[in-house]
Short mmCIF file of C-alpha atoms and ligand atoms in Angstrom, two decimals:
data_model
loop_
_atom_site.label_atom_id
_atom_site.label_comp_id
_atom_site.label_asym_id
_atom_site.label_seq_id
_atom_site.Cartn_x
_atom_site.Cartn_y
_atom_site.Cartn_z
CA UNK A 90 43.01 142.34 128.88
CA UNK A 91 42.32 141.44 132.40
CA UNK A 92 45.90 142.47 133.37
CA UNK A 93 45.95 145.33 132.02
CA UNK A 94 42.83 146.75 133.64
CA UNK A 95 44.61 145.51 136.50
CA UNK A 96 47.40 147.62 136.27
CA UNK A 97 45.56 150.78 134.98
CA UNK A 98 43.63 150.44 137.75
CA UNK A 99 46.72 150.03 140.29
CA UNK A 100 48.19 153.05 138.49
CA UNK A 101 44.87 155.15 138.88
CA UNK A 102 44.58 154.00 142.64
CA UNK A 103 48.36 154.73 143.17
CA UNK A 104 48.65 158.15 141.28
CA UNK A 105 45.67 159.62 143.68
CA UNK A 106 46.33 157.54 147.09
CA UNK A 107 49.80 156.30 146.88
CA UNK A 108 52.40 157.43 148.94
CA UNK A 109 54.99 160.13 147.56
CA UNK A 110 57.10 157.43 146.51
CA UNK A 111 54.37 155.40 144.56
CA UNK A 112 52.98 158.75 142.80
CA UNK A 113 56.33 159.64 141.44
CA UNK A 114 56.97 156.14 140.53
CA UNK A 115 53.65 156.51 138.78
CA UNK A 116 54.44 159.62 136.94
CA UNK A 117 57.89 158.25 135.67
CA UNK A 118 56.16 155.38 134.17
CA UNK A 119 53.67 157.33 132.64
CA UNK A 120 56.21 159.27 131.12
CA UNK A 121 58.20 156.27 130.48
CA UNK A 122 55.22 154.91 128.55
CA UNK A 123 54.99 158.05 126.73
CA UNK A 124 58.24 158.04 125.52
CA UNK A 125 57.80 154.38 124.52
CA UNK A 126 55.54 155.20 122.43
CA UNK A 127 56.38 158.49 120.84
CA UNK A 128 60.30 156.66 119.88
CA UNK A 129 58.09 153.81 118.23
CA UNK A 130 56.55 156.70 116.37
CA UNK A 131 60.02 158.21 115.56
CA UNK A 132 61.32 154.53 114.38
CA UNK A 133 58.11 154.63 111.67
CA UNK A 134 58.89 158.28 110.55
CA UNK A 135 62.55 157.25 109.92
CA UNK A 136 61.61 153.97 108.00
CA UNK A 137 58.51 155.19 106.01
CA UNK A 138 59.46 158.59 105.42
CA UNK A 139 61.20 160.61 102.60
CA UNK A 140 62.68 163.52 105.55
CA UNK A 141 64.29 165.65 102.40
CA UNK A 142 60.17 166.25 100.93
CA UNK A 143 59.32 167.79 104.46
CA UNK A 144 62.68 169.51 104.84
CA UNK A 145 63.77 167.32 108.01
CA UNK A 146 67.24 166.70 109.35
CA UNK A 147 67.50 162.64 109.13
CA UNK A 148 70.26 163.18 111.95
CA UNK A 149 68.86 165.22 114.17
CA UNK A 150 65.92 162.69 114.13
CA UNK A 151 68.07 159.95 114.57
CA UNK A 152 69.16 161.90 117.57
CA UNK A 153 66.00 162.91 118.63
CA UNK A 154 65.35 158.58 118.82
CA UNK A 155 68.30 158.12 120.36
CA UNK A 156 67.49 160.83 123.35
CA UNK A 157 63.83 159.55 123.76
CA UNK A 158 64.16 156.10 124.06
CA UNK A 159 67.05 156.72 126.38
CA UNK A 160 64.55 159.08 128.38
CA UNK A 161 61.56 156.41 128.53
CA UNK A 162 64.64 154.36 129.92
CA UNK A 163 65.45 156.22 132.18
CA UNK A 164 62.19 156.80 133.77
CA UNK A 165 61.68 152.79 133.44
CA UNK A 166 64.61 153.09 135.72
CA UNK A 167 63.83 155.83 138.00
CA UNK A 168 60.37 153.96 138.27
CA UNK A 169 61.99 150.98 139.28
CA UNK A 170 64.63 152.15 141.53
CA UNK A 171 60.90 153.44 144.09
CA UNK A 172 60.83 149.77 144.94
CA UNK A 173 64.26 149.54 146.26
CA UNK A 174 63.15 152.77 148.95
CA UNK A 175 61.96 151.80 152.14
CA UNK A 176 60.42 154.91 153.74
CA UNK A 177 57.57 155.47 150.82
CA UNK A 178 57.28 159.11 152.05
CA UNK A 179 60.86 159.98 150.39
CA UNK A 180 60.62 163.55 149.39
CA UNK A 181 64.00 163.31 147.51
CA UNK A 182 62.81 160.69 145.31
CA UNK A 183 59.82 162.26 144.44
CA UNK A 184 61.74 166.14 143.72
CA UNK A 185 64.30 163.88 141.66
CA UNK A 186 61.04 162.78 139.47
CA UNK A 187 59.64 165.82 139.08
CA UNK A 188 63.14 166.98 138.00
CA UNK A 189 63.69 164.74 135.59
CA UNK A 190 60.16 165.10 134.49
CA UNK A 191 60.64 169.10 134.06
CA UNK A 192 64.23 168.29 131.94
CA UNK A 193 62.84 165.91 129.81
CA UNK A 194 59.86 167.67 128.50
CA UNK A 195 61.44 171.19 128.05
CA UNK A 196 64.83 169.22 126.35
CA UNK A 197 62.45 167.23 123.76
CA UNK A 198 60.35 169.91 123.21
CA UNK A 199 63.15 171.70 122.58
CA UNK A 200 65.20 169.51 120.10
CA UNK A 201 61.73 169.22 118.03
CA UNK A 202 61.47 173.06 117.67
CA UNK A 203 58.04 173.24 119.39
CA UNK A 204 59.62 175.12 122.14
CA UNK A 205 55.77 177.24 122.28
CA UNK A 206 52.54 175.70 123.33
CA UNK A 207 54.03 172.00 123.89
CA UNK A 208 56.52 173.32 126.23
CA UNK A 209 54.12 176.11 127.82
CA UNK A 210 51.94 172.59 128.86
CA UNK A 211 54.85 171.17 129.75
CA UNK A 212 56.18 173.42 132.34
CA UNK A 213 52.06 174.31 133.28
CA UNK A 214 51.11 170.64 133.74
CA UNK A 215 54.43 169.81 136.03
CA UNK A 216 53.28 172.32 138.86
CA UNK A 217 49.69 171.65 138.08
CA UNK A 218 50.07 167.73 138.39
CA UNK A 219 52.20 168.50 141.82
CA UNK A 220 49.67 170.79 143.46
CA UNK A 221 47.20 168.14 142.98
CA UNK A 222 49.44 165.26 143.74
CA UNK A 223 51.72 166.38 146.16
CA UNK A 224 52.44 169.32 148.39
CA UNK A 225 53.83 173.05 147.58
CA UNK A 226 57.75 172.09 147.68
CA UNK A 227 57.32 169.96 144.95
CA UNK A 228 55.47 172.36 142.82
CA UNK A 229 58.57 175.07 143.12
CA UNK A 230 60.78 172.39 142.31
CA UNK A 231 58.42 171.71 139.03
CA UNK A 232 58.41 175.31 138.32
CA UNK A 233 61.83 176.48 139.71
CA UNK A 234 63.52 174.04 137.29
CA UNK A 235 61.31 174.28 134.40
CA UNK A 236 62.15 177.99 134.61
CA UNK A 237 66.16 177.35 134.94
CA UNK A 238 66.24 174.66 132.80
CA UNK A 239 64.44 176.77 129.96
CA UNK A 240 66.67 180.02 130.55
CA UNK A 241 69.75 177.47 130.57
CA UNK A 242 68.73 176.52 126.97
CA UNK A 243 68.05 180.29 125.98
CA UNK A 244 71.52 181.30 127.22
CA UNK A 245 73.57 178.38 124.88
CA UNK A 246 71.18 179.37 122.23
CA UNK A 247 72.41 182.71 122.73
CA UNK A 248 75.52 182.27 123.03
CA UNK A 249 75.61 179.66 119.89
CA UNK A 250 76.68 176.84 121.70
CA UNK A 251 73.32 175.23 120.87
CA UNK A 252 71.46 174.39 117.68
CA UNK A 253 67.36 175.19 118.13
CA UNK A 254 65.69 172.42 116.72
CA UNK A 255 68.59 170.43 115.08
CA UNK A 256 65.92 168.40 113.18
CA UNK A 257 64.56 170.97 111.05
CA UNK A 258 66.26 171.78 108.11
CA UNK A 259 64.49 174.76 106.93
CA UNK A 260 61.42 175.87 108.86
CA UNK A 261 58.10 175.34 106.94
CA UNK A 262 54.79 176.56 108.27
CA UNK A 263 54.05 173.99 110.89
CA UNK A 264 50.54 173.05 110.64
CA UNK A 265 52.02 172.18 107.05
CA UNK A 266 54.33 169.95 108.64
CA UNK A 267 53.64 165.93 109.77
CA UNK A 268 56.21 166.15 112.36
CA UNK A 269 55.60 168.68 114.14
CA UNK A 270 52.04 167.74 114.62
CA UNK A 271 52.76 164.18 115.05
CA UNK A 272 55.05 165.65 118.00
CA UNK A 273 52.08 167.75 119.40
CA UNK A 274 49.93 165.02 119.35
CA UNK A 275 51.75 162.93 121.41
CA UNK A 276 53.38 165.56 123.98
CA UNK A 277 49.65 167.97 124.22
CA UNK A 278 47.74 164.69 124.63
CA UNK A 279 49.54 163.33 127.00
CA UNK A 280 49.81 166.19 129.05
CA UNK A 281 45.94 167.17 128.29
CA UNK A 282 45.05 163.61 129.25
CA UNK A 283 46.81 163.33 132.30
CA UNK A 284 45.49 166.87 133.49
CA UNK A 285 41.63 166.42 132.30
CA UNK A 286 41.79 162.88 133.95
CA UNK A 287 43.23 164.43 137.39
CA UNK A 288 40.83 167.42 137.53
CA UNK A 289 37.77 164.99 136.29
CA UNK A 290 38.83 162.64 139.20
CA UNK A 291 39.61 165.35 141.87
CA UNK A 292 36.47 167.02 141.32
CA UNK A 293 34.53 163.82 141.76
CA UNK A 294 36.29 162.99 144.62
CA UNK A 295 35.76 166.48 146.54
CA UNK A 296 32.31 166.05 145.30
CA UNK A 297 32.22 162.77 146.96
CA UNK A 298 33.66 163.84 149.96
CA UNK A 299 31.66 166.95 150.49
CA UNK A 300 28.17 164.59 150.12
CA UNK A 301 29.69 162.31 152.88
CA UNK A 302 30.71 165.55 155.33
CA UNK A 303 26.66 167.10 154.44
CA UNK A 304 25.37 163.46 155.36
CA UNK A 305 27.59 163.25 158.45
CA UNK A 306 27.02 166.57 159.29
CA UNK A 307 22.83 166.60 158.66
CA UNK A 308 22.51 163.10 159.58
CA UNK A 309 21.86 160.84 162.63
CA UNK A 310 23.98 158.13 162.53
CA UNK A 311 21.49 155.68 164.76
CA UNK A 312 18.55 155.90 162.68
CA UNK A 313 19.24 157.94 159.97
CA UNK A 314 17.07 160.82 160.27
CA UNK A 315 17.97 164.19 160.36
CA UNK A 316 19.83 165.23 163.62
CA UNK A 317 18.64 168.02 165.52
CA UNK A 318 20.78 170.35 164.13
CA UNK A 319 19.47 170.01 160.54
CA UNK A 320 16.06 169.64 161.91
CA UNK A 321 16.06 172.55 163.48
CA UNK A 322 17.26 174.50 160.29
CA UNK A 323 14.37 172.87 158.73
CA UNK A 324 11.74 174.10 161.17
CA UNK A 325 13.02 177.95 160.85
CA UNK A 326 12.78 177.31 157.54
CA UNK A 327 9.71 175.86 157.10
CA UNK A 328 7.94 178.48 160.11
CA UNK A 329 8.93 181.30 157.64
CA UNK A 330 7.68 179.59 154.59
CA UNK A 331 4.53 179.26 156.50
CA UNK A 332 4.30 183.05 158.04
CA UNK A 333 5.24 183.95 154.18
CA UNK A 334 2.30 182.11 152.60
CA UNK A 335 -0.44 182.51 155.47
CA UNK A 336 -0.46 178.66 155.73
CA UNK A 337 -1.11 176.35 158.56
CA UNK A 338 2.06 174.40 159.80
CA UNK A 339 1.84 171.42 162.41
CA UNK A 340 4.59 169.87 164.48
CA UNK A 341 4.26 166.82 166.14
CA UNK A 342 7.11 165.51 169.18
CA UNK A 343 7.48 162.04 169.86
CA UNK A 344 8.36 160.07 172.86
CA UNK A 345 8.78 156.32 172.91
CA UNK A 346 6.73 155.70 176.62
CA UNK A 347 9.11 153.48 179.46
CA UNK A 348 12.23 153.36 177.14
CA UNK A 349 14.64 153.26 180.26
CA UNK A 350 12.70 150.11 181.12
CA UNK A 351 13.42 148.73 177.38
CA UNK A 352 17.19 148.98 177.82
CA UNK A 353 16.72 147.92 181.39
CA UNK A 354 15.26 144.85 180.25
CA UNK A 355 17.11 143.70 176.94
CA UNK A 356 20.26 146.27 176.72
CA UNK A 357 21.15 148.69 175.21
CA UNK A 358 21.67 146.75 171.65
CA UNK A 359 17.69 146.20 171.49
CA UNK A 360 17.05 150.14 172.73
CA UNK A 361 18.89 150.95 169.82
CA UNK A 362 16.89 148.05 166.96
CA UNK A 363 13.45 149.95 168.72
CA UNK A 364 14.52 153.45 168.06
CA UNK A 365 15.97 152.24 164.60
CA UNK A 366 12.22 150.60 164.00
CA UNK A 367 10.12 153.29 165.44
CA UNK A 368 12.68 155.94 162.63
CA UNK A 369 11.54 153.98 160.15
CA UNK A 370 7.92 153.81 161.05
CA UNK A 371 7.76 157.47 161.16
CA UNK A 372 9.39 157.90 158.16
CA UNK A 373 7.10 155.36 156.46
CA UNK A 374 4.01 157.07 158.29
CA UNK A 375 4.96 160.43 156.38
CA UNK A 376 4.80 162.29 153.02
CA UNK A 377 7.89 163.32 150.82
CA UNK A 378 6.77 166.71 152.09
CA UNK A 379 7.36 166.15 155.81
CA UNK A 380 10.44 165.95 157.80
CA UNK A 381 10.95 164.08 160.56
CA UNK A 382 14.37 163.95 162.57
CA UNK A 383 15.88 162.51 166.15
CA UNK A 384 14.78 165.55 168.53
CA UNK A 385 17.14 164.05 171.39
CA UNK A 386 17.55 160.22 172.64
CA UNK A 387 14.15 158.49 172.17
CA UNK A 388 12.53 162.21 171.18
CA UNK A 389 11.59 162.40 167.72
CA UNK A 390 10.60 165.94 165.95
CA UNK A 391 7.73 165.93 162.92
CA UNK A 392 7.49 169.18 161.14
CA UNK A 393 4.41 169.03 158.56
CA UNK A 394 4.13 171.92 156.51
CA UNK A 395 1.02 173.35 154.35
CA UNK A 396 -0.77 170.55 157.16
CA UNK A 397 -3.79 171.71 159.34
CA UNK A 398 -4.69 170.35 162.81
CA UNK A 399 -7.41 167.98 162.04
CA UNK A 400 -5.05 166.50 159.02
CA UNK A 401 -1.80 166.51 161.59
CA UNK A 402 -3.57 164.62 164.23
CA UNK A 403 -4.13 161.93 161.55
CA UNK A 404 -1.15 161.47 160.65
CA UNK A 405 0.27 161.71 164.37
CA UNK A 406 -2.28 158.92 165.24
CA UNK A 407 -1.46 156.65 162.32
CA UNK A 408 2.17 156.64 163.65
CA UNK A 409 1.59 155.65 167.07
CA UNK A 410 -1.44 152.85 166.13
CA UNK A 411 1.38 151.28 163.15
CA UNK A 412 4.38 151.42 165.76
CA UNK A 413 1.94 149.37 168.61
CA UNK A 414 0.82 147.00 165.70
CA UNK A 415 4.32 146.37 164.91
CA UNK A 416 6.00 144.33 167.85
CA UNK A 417 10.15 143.98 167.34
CA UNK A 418 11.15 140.63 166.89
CA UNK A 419 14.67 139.96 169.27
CA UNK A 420 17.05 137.64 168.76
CA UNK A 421 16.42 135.64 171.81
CA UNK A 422 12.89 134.86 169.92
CA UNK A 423 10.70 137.53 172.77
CA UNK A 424 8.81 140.11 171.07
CA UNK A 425 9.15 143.73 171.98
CA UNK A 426 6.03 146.07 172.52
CA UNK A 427 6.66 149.76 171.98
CA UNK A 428 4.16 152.62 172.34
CA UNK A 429 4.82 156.37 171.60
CA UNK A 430 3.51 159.74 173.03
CA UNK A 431 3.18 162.47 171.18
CA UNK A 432 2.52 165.94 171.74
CA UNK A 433 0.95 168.35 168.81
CA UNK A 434 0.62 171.82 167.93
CA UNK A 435 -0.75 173.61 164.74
CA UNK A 436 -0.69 177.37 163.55
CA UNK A 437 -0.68 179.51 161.05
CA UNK A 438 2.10 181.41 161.92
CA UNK A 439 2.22 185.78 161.96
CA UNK A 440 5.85 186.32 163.70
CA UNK A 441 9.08 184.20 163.91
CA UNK A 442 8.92 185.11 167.26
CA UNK A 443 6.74 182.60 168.36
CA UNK A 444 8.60 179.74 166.85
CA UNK A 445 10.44 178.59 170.23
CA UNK A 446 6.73 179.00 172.11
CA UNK A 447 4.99 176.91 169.54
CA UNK A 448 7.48 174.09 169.93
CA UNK A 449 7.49 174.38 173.82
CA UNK A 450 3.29 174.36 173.61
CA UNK A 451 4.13 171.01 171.72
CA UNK A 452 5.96 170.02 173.78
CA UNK A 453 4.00 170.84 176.98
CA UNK A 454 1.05 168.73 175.17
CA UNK A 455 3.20 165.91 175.32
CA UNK A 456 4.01 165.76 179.10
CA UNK A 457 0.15 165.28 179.21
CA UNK A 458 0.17 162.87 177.14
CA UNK A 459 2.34 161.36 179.28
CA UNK A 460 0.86 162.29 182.30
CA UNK A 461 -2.44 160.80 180.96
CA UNK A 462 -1.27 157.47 181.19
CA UNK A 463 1.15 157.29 177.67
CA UNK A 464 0.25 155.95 173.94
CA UNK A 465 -1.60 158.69 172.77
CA UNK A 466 -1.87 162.16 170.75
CA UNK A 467 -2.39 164.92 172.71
CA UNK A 468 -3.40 168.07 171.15
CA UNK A 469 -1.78 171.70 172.75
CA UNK A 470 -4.51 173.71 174.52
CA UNK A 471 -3.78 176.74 171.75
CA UNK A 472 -3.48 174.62 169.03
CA UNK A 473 -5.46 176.06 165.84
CA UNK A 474 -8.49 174.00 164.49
CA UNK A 475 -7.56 170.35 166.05
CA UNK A 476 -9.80 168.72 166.79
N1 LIG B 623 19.31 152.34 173.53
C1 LIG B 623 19.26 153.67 173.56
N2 LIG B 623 18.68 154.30 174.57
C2 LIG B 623 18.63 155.63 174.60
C3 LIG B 623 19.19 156.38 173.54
N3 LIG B 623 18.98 157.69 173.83
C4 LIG B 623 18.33 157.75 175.01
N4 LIG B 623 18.09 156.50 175.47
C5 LIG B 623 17.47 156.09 176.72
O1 LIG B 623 16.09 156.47 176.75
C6 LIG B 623 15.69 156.45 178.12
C7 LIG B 623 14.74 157.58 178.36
O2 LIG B 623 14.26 157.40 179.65
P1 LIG B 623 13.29 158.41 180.38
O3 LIG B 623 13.58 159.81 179.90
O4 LIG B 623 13.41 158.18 181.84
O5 LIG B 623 11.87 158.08 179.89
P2 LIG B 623 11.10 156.71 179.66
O6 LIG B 623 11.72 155.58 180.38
O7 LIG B 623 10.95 156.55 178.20
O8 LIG B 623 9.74 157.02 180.30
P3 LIG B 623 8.58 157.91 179.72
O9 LIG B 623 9.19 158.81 178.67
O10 LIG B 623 8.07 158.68 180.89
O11 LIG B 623 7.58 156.97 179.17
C8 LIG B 623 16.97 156.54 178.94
O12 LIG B 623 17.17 155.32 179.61
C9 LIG B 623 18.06 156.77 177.93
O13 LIG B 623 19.28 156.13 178.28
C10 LIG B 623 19.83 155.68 172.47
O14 LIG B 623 20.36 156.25 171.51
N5 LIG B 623 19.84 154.33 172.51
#
């Protein structure tokens, strides 16, 4: 049982991230498997089965076993012959599989008599299975010879040099008939299978991916936050929101105080653990409602929406008392004192226009902060209600 999650889960890995070589070897199994099974199937029929009551051809289905299990064969083969290539980026292999892929379906579907929707899947799910596995070239070669292949047949047929369906004896309506759903079973469901599970999977994946590009592309990778970019987004946001519902807004900017003096001291390493600890201070300081993001190296930017001066400059403080209460512990066993000082500004905004002077009032309050001998909120001169 072990084992053969093993292996499903080698084929899985190898049919999505393999290299050409592995993917076709993949898909010739598959089909190998397939074939395996559907000749086991065949064997049964032939054994159990009266074929005169369901007007079947005993030869032709002796045939038909014959042709299959030399098929899964020869895709056992063709599977096996990928380990003997070296460069596992072989295009020829890989068009010779999807070749022999195309021929086998369309001649099997064809010696059954369900030359409609089975072979229709068929010659849809090789280009389908390409474009998601492999490149463009492959895909013709999936189409292009599903196409010649299937007007080669039409033209013998034609030209009576070939029997359609050799199996059936007379043609009875075929949802009436065992066979020829047995047949569709096995050739749809494979085919259905294989496509659901490679559309499920590729969709989960690009999901996936596209969550890791909006995290790398919103995110700071230092301390997690949002970066300035996505911050900023947020604040136009937010500003409009705010000139939209008549409602006080407050944004507070951060500055950790002699941080040149931190990585002068212990390195850069232990700059980095303090701006990692004062991130998550912040973020533990705030509401769901808030965002909070890395304004530039130790800058950080707090936007508080629906929050009034008085309720801002509580919040602001809390930050900078929890961040001094909370020394970093270094490696070398010293412990690391950091204060912060901020600069805030509240509103309740009438034009988007005034968004870049509301930060840079903010901003202003926090060079006096600074200038006013660090650790502490200062409050712009304009800010609304603050005090
Ligand atoms: N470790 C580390 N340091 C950074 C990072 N970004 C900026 N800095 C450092 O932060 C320091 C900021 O120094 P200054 O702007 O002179 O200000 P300060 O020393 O904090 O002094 P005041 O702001 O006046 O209290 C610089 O030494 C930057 O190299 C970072 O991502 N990691």
């Amino acid at each position: 049982m072990a084992q053969l999650k093993t292996i499903l889960t080698h084929l899985s890995e190898s049919i999505f991230d393999g290299s050409y070589v592995e993917k076709s070897q993949c898909i010739c199994f598959l089909i190998a498997l397939a074939l395996g099974a559907f000749s086991i199937l065949l064997s049964l029929t032939l054994l159990l089965t009266d074929l005169n009551t369901i007007n079947m051809n005993r030869e032709g289905y002796q045939e038909l076993l014959e042709i299959s299990s030399i098929c899964s064969l020869y895709n056992l083969i063709l599977a096996m012959l990928g380990n003997l290539i070296k460069n596992k980026d072989n295009r020829v292999y890989a068009h010779a599989c999807i070749f022999s892929y195309v021929l086998i379906n369309v001649l099997i579907l064809f010696y059954i008599g369900v030359y409609s929707m089975g072979t229709g899947i068929a010659l849809a799910g090789a280009p389908i299975i390409g474009l998601i596995l492999f490149d463009r070239h492959l895909i013709f070669t999936g189409l292009g010879s599903g196409v010649i292949i299937f007007i080669g047949f039409n033209i013998f047929l034609l030209t009576n040099n070939l029997e359609y369906a050799p199996i059936v004896q007379h043609q009875i309506a075929p949802y009436r008939d065992p066979i020829w759903l047995m047949t569709m079973l096995t050739f749809v469901s494979v085919h259905l299978g294989l496509l659901v599970y490679i559309g499920h999977t590729s969709i989960t994946r690009w999901k996936q991916r596209e969550a890791e590009v909006t995290f790398l592309s919103t995110t700071d990778p230092l301390t997690l936050l949002s970066n300035r970019r996505h911050l900023m987004e947020h604040y136009h946001q937010e500003y409009q929101r705010a000139i939209r519902q008549q409602s006080p807004i407050s944004i507070f900017l951060v500055d950790l105080d002699h941080f040149k003096q931190v990585n002068d001291t212990y390195g850069h390493l232990c700059g980095d653990e303090a701006l990692k600890m004062a991130a998550k201070t912040l973020k533990d300081t705030l509401r769901e409602t808030d965002l909070v993001g890395r304004y530039g190296g130790e800058e950080f930017l707090v936007i508080l929406p629906d929050t009034n001066g008085r309720a801002a400059v509580q919040v602001a403080d809390r930050f900078r008392r929890a961040l001094q209460a909370n020394p970093i512990h270094l490696s070398d066993g010293h412990q690391l004192n950091i204060t912060a000082s901020i600069g805030l500004n509240t509103t309740t905004p009438k034009h988007v226009s005034e968004l870049d002077h509301f930060l840079a009032s903010a901003d202003k309050a926090l060079y006096e902060a600074k200038n006013n001998g660090r650790n502490q909120v200062t409050i712009a001169m304009e800010s609304e209600n603050a005090a």
